[in-house]
Tab-separated table of C-alpha atoms in Angstrom:
chain	number	residue	atom	x	y	z
A	10	MET	CA	-0.339	-0.022	-0.087
A	11	ASN	CA	1.131	3.261	-1.329
A	12	TYR	CA	-0.299	7.056	0.032
A	13	VAL	CA	0.603	10.073	-0.942
A	14	ASP	CA	-0.596	13.029	0.601
A	15	HIS	CA	0.189	17.097	-0.941
A	16	LEU	CA	0.291	20.446	0.627
A	17	HIS	CA	-0.474	22.179	-2.331
A	18	GLY	CA	-2.412	21.870	-6.077
A	19	LYS	CA	-2.609	17.841	-5.853
A	20	ALA	CA	-4.916	15.747	-4.863
A	21	ASP	CA	-4.223	13.120	-2.879
A	22	GLU	CA	-3.177	9.640	-4.006
A	23	ILE	CA	-3.746	5.809	-3.216
A	24	ASP	CA	-2.767	2.229	-5.061
A	25	VAL	CA	-3.372	-0.953	-2.691
A	26	THR	CA	-1.821	-4.109	-4.431
A	27	VAL	CA	-3.602	-7.368	-3.164
A	28	GLN	CA	-3.281	-11.260	-3.929
A	29	ASP	CA	-5.401	-12.613	-6.487
A	30	LYS	CA	-5.422	-16.530	-5.782
A	31	ASP	CA	-8.800	-17.401	-5.901
A	32	GLY	CA	-9.790	-14.581	-8.660
A	33	ARG	CA	-12.723	-12.599	-6.469
A	34	TRP	CA	-10.656	-9.779	-7.174
A	35	LYS	CA	-11.265	-10.007	-10.843
A	36	GLY	CA	-14.659	-10.888	-10.498
A	37	GLN	CA	-16.899	-9.881	-8.187
A	38	TRP	CA	-14.662	-7.851	-6.096
A	39	ARG	CA	-13.746	-6.408	-8.617
A	40	PRO	CA	-13.815	-2.667	-8.446
A	41	GLN	CA	-16.118	-0.215	-9.832
A	42	HIS	CA	-15.850	3.188	-11.071
A	43	GLY	CA	-16.671	5.344	-8.533
A	44	ASP	CA	-16.432	3.228	-5.801
A	45	THR	CA	-14.896	4.360	-3.010
A	46	MET	CA	-11.933	3.682	-0.104
A	47	ASN	CA	-10.826	4.943	3.132
A	48	LEU	CA	-7.940	4.402	4.865
A	49	THR	CA	-7.089	4.607	8.250
A	50	ILE	CA	-3.044	4.138	9.079
A	51	PHE	CA	-1.545	3.252	12.519
A	52	ASP	CA	1.989	3.743	12.860
A	53	GLY	CA	2.606	1.333	16.816
A	54	TYR	CA	3.543	4.471	18.624
A	55	GLY	CA	-0.133	5.471	19.245
A	56	GLY	CA	-0.133	7.597	16.119
A	57	VAL	CA	-2.650	7.474	14.046
A	58	LEU	CA	-3.389	9.011	10.325
A	59	PRO	CA	-7.198	9.131	9.082
A	60	CYS	CA	-5.700	9.124	5.285
A	61	GLY	CA	-9.720	10.069	3.944
A	62	THR	CA	-11.699	8.643	1.325
A	63	PHE	CA	-10.341	7.914	-1.986
A	64	GLU	CA	-12.815	7.141	-5.530
A	65	MET	CA	-11.518	3.883	-6.936
A	66	ASP	CA	-9.944	3.745	-10.694
A	67	GLU	CA	-8.099	1.893	-12.805
A	68	PRO	CA	-8.538	-1.707	-11.258
A	69	ASN	CA	-5.191	-3.294	-12.573
A	70	ALA	CA	-4.967	-6.367	-13.218
A	71	THR	CA	-1.259	-8.659	-13.092
A	72	GLY	CA	-0.367	-11.971	-12.683
A	73	GLY	CA	2.453	-14.567	-14.259
A	74	ARG	CA	4.221	-17.785	-12.660
A	75	GLY	CA	4.191	-16.101	-9.155
A	76	GLY	CA	0.899	-15.597	-9.447
A	77	ASP	CA	-2.140	-13.415	-9.578
A	78	LEU	CA	-2.603	-9.507	-8.259
A	79	MET	CA	-4.988	-6.527	-8.342
A	80	THR	CA	-3.762	-3.296	-7.668
A	81	ILE	CA	-6.383	-0.892	-6.190
A	82	ARG	CA	-5.714	2.779	-7.468
A	83	GLY	CA	-7.550	6.457	-5.966
A	84	LEU	CA	-7.444	9.526	-5.791
A	85	ALA	CA	-9.358	11.903	-3.161
A	86	ALA	CA	-10.947	14.326	-4.991
A	87	PRO	CA	-14.561	13.254	-5.698
A	88	ILE	CA	-13.808	12.345	-10.548
A	89	THR	CA	-17.457	13.875	-10.808
A	90	LYS	CA	-18.439	15.885	-14.264
A	91	ALA	CA	-18.883	19.415	-12.273
A	92	LEU	CA	-15.526	19.522	-11.822
A	93	ARG	CA	-14.269	18.242	-14.874
A	94	THR	CA	-16.275	20.562	-16.777
A	95	GLU	CA	-14.946	23.621	-17.956
A	96	LYS	CA	-16.318	27.092	-17.195
A	97	SER	CA	-16.545	30.953	-18.196
A	98	VAL	CA	-17.423	32.973	-14.268
A	99	ALA	CA	-17.410	36.305	-13.552
A	100	TYR	CA	-17.144	37.090	-9.784
A	101	GLU	CA	-17.907	41.263	-9.184
A	102	ARG	CA	-17.616	42.590	-6.160
A	103	GLN	CA	-16.812	39.778	-4.418
A	104	ARG	CA	-14.352	39.238	-1.228
A	105	LEU	CA	-12.082	36.600	-2.201
A	106	ARG	CA	-13.265	33.996	0.931
A	107	ASP	CA	-17.020	34.452	-0.797
A	108	VAL	CA	-15.427	33.654	-4.044
A	109	VAL	CA	-14.275	30.482	-2.464
A	110	GLU	CA	-17.496	29.584	-0.831
A	111	THR	CA	-19.186	30.147	-3.663
A	112	VAL	CA	-17.430	27.389	-5.822
A	113	ALA	CA	-17.818	24.755	-2.602
A	114	ALA	CA	-20.977	25.094	-3.003
A	115	LEU	CA	-21.429	24.286	-6.354
A	116	LEU	CA	-19.814	21.738	-5.788
A	117	GLY	CA	-21.652	20.513	-3.191
A	118	MET	CA	-17.765	20.921	-0.429
A	119	THR	CA	-17.509	23.023	2.099
A	120	VAL	CA	-14.003	25.364	2.658
A	121	GLN	CA	-11.204	25.402	5.477
A	122	GLY	CA	-8.694	27.746	6.509
A	123	ASP	CA	-7.613	31.513	7.235
A	124	ILE	CA	-7.935	32.867	4.084
A	125	ALA	CA	-6.708	36.399	3.478
A	126	ASP	CA	-9.646	39.517	3.088
A	127	LEU	CA	-8.855	40.847	0.290
A	128	PHE	CA	-11.382	42.532	-2.036
A	129	PHE	CA	-11.936	41.819	-6.025
A	130	GLN	CA	-14.185	44.450	-7.672
A	131	ARG	CA	-13.919	41.683	-10.884
A	132	ILE	CA	-12.554	38.187	-10.317
A	133	THR	CA	-12.798	35.968	-13.602
A	134	GLN	CA	-12.798	31.859	-14.634
A	135	ARG	CA	-11.766	31.671	-18.030
A	136	LYS	CA	-12.874	28.434	-19.264
A	137	GLU	CA	-11.338	26.417	-16.384
A	138	ARG	CA	-12.244	23.650	-14.134
A	139	TYR	CA	-13.647	24.701	-10.708
A	140	LEU	CA	-10.164	23.109	-9.254
A	141	ALA	CA	-7.970	24.567	-11.368
A	142	PHE	CA	-9.977	28.183	-10.562
A	143	ILE	CA	-9.355	27.755	-7.322
A	144	LYS	CA	-5.773	26.394	-6.999
A	145	ARG	CA	-4.716	29.493	-9.855
A	146	LEU	CA	-6.690	32.324	-7.075
A	147	ALA	CA	-4.862	30.644	-4.178
A	148	GLU	CA	-1.404	30.839	-6.297
A	149	GLU	CA	-1.820	33.983	-6.511
A	150	THR	CA	-3.444	35.701	-3.251
A	151	GLY	CA	-0.819	34.101	-0.857
A	152	HIS	CA	-2.663	30.608	-0.451
A	153	TYR	CA	-1.863	26.920	-0.167
A	154	CYS	CA	-5.153	25.131	-2.023
A	155	ASN	CA	-6.680	21.546	-1.863
A	156	ILE	CA	-9.304	18.960	-1.450
A	157	ARG	CA	-9.686	16.445	1.954
A	158	GLY	CA	-12.672	14.897	1.190
A	159	ALA	CA	-15.032	16.704	0.918
A	160	VAL	CA	-13.511	19.853	1.752
A	161	ILE	CA	-11.635	22.583	-0.388
A	162	VAL	CA	-8.987	23.578	2.376
A	163	PHE	CA	-7.446	27.140	1.251
A	164	THR	CA	-5.264	28.742	3.880
A	165	THR	CA	-2.890	31.479	4.113
A	166	PHE	CA	1.043	30.911	3.826
A	167	ALA	CA	1.581	31.923	7.371
A	168	SER	CA	-1.073	29.351	8.925
A	169	ILE	CA	1.310	26.318	7.787
A	170	ASP	CA	4.818	27.792	7.270
A	171	GLY	CA	4.258	29.533	11.310
A	172	ARG	CA	3.338	26.015	12.838
A	173	THR	CA	5.311	24.696	15.585
A	174	PRO	CA	6.927	21.715	14.776
A	175	SER	CA	4.784	19.050	14.845
A	176	ARG	CA	8.105	16.210	15.513
A	177	THR	CA	11.828	17.047	15.609
A	178	LEU	CA	14.418	15.028	13.538
A	179	SER	CA	17.862	14.244	14.312
A	180	HIS	CA	21.030	13.706	12.881
A	181	GLY	CA	21.982	10.469	15.520
A	182	ASP	CA	17.333	9.954	15.700
A	183	GLY	CA	17.088	6.009	15.240
A	184	SER	CA	14.330	6.723	13.767
A	185	LEU	CA	16.021	8.352	10.238
A	186	ILE	CA	16.558	5.690	7.407
A	187	ASP	CA	18.376	8.088	5.358
A	188	TYR	CA	18.279	11.769	3.608
A	189	ASP	CA	19.089	13.823	1.376
A	190	MET	CA	19.506	18.009	1.686
A	191	ARG	CA	20.635	20.392	-1.413
A	192	PHE	CA	20.249	24.378	-1.030
A	193	GLN	CA	19.914	26.009	-5.088
A	194	SER	CA	19.337	29.665	-5.977
A	195	ASP	CA	18.690	29.118	-9.322
A	196	GLY	CA	14.903	30.441	-10.000
A	197	THR	CA	15.242	32.249	-7.026
A	198	TYR	CA	13.587	35.909	-6.085
A	199	SER	CA	14.922	38.903	-4.030
A	200	GLU	CA	12.885	40.916	-5.889
A	201	GLY	CA	8.946	41.071	-7.007
A	202	ARG	CA	7.736	44.905	-9.106
A	203	ALA	CA	4.390	44.687	-9.949
A	204	SER	CA	2.171	47.287	-11.480
A	205	TYR	CA	-0.986	48.403	-9.941
A	206	LEU	CA	-3.813	50.379	-10.520
A	207	ASP	CA	-4.625	52.991	-7.976
A	208	GLN	CA	-8.470	53.891	-7.876
A	209	ARG	CA	-8.182	56.807	-5.885
A	210	LEU	CA	-5.887	58.346	-7.935
A	211	ALA	CA	-6.745	56.671	-11.602
A	212	ARG	CA	-3.075	55.862	-12.312
A	213	THR	CA	-0.807	53.173	-12.952
A	214	ASN	CA	2.105	53.095	-9.562
A	215	GLU	CA	4.383	49.962	-9.485
A	216	HIS	CA	5.100	48.278	-5.963
A	217	VAL	CA	7.499	46.511	-5.136
A	218	GLU	CA	8.906	43.566	-2.058
A	219	ARG	CA	12.004	42.099	-1.393
A	220	ASP	CA	13.236	38.638	0.453
A	221	PRO	CA	16.230	39.369	2.798
A	222	ARG	CA	16.543	35.515	2.725
A	223	ALA	CA	17.329	35.801	-0.859
A	224	PRO	CA	20.076	38.457	-1.526
A	225	THR	CA	21.570	36.674	-4.752
A	226	GLY	CA	18.154	35.652	-6.445
A	227	ASP	CA	17.157	37.140	-9.540
A	228	THR	CA	13.778	40.646	-10.135
A	229	LEU	CA	10.638	38.726	-10.587
A	230	ARG	CA	8.534	41.728	-12.897
A	231	ILE	CA	4.780	40.887	-12.739
A	232	SER	CA	3.573	42.993	-16.590
A	233	GLY	CA	0.444	43.153	-17.741
A	234	GLU	CA	-1.949	41.580	-15.272
A	235	ARG	CA	-4.867	43.430	-13.633
A	236	LEU	CA	-4.126	44.170	-10.412
A	237	GLU	CA	-6.601	46.912	-8.497
A	238	SER	CA	-5.001	48.051	-5.687
A	239	VAL	CA	-1.253	47.472	-3.689
A	240	ALA	CA	-2.701	45.112	-1.921
A	241	HIS	CA	-3.568	43.039	-4.530
A	242	ALA	CA	0.029	44.229	-5.773
A	243	ARG	CA	1.861	43.142	-2.227
A	244	ALA	CA	-0.023	39.320	-2.825
A	245	ARG	CA	0.845	38.456	-5.988
A	246	ILE	CA	4.414	39.544	-5.247
A	247	GLN	CA	4.638	37.560	-2.013
A	248	SER	CA	2.846	34.655	-3.498
A	249	GLU	CA	5.028	34.474	-7.012
A	250	MET	CA	7.888	35.199	-4.375
A	251	HIS	CA	7.243	32.734	-2.145
A	252	PHE	CA	6.917	29.840	-4.078
A	253	ALA	CA	9.710	29.675	-5.934
A	254	ASN	CA	12.057	31.048	-3.033
A	255	ARG	CA	10.953	28.002	-0.970
A	256	THR	CA	12.321	25.505	-2.677
A	257	ALA	CA	15.880	27.302	-1.694
A	258	PHE	CA	15.898	24.306	0.520
A	259	GLN	CA	15.074	21.162	-0.922
A	260	GLY	CA	15.205	17.978	1.049
A	261	SER	CA	13.730	14.134	1.213
A	262	MET	CA	13.714	12.660	4.780
A	263	LYS	CA	12.410	8.714	4.942
A	264	THR	CA	12.051	7.224	8.217
A	265	VAL	CA	10.226	4.606	10.178
A	266	GLY	CA	6.660	4.750	9.492
A	267	SER	CA	5.420	8.111	11.746
A	268	ALA	CA	2.035	9.324	11.481
A	269	THR	CA	3.274	12.748	12.323
A	270	LEU	CA	5.103	13.370	9.165
A	271	VAL	CA	2.493	14.507	6.464
A	272	ALA	CA	2.396	17.252	3.458
A	273	GLY	CA	1.500	20.437	5.781
A	274	ASN	CA	2.767	20.007	9.282
A	275	THR	CA	6.387	21.781	9.987
A	276	VAL	CA	9.522	19.787	11.486
A	277	SER	CA	12.929	20.871	12.849
A	278	LEU	CA	15.698	19.601	11.730
A	279	THR	CA	18.786	19.073	14.164
A	280	GLY	CA	22.289	18.153	14.156
A	281	PHE	CA	22.545	19.081	10.578
A	282	GLY	CA	24.551	22.335	10.502
A	283	GLY	CA	23.807	24.158	8.032
A	284	TYR	CA	20.861	22.167	6.759
A	285	SER	CA	19.079	22.048	9.776
A	286	GLY	CA	16.518	24.146	10.859
A	287	THR	CA	12.188	24.747	9.955
A	288	ARG	CA	10.670	23.147	7.513
A	289	VAL	CA	7.010	22.509	5.768
A	290	ILE	CA	5.845	19.016	4.279
A	291	ASP	CA	5.119	19.646	1.329
A	292	SER	CA	4.063	15.916	0.331
A	293	SER	CA	4.881	12.777	1.685
A	294	VAL	CA	4.304	8.735	0.556
A	295	HIS	CA	3.496	6.154	3.762
A	296	THR	CA	4.342	2.809	2.379
A	297	ILE	CA	3.158	-0.143	4.809
A	298	GLY	CA	4.431	-3.762	2.880
A	299	ARG	CA	5.699	-7.424	4.136
A	300	GLY	CA	9.144	-4.955	5.282
A	301	GLY	CA	7.264	-2.890	7.283
A	302	TYR	CA	5.796	0.982	7.367
A	303	THR	CA	8.413	3.851	6.652
A	304	THR	CA	7.547	7.558	5.967
A	305	THR	CA	9.460	9.871	3.318
A	306	ALA	CA	8.477	13.434	3.668
A	307	GLU	CA	9.298	15.444	1.344
A	308	LEU	CA	10.554	18.492	2.589
A	309	VAL	CA	11.312	22.503	1.374
A	310	ASP	CA	11.795	25.832	3.388
A	311	ALA	CA	9.515	27.432	6.003
A	312	ARG	CA	9.070	31.036	4.115
A	313	ILE	CA	6.601	33.572	6.385
A	314	ASN	CA	6.791	36.743	4.156
């Protein structure tokens, strides 16, 4: 069994492989499109990980001299026509939260998260699927976005990156199996510039934001965009710089299986010299097999604007 969870922009995934020596998984037990599967992991140390409900897809029967197998895959995002349909809609004079909640209601979903108080004269959904539209809104306004069952999680960077670490991973930790960490400066930004319309003076101004933690980065320039205010310009620059600069640190930690190492949690790395610090779990893979239970956490820098 593999369970993959993501912090932003991708649906959580699951795949389960079972033996099928008597052919039941090819017959009466074969999953049908739209069937659901629920997964909860107990890590053996008191930790419980409720992974959620998945819509099963792509049942794959294989076999050979070693026997017959069935692999069942699933996605956390509901596979429904409403989510797949492209729409063009204009949202007039609404706050960001109102737009997100309107989309959620259309999909029969609810919203959770800390949403910035941004007001828009107009937001346009341009021949986009609903979830692609919500993801774009998040990336333009300083938010992470993902789907957890029937819930759209839409929340500010600070509400995730600013969390108290859920766990400390030290160099001498007996549960650590292996690690790989690196820094990079390519593709990062030290400052960003964007033009916006000053409604009061009816003229275009430029807003500048700087990241003191990326002194050697490039300059991000946003042009040709409809930014209605300095608040929009600030949010847009900070958001794009955040997604770029958080990958200045990239790491991978494989440990004995742990229910605390899930996307969206932060961890404190200690004993790794210059690689120590607070990091965000961008995604994690939980694998259970005959060899036991392991977790691999993909880490990026925790950055609060």
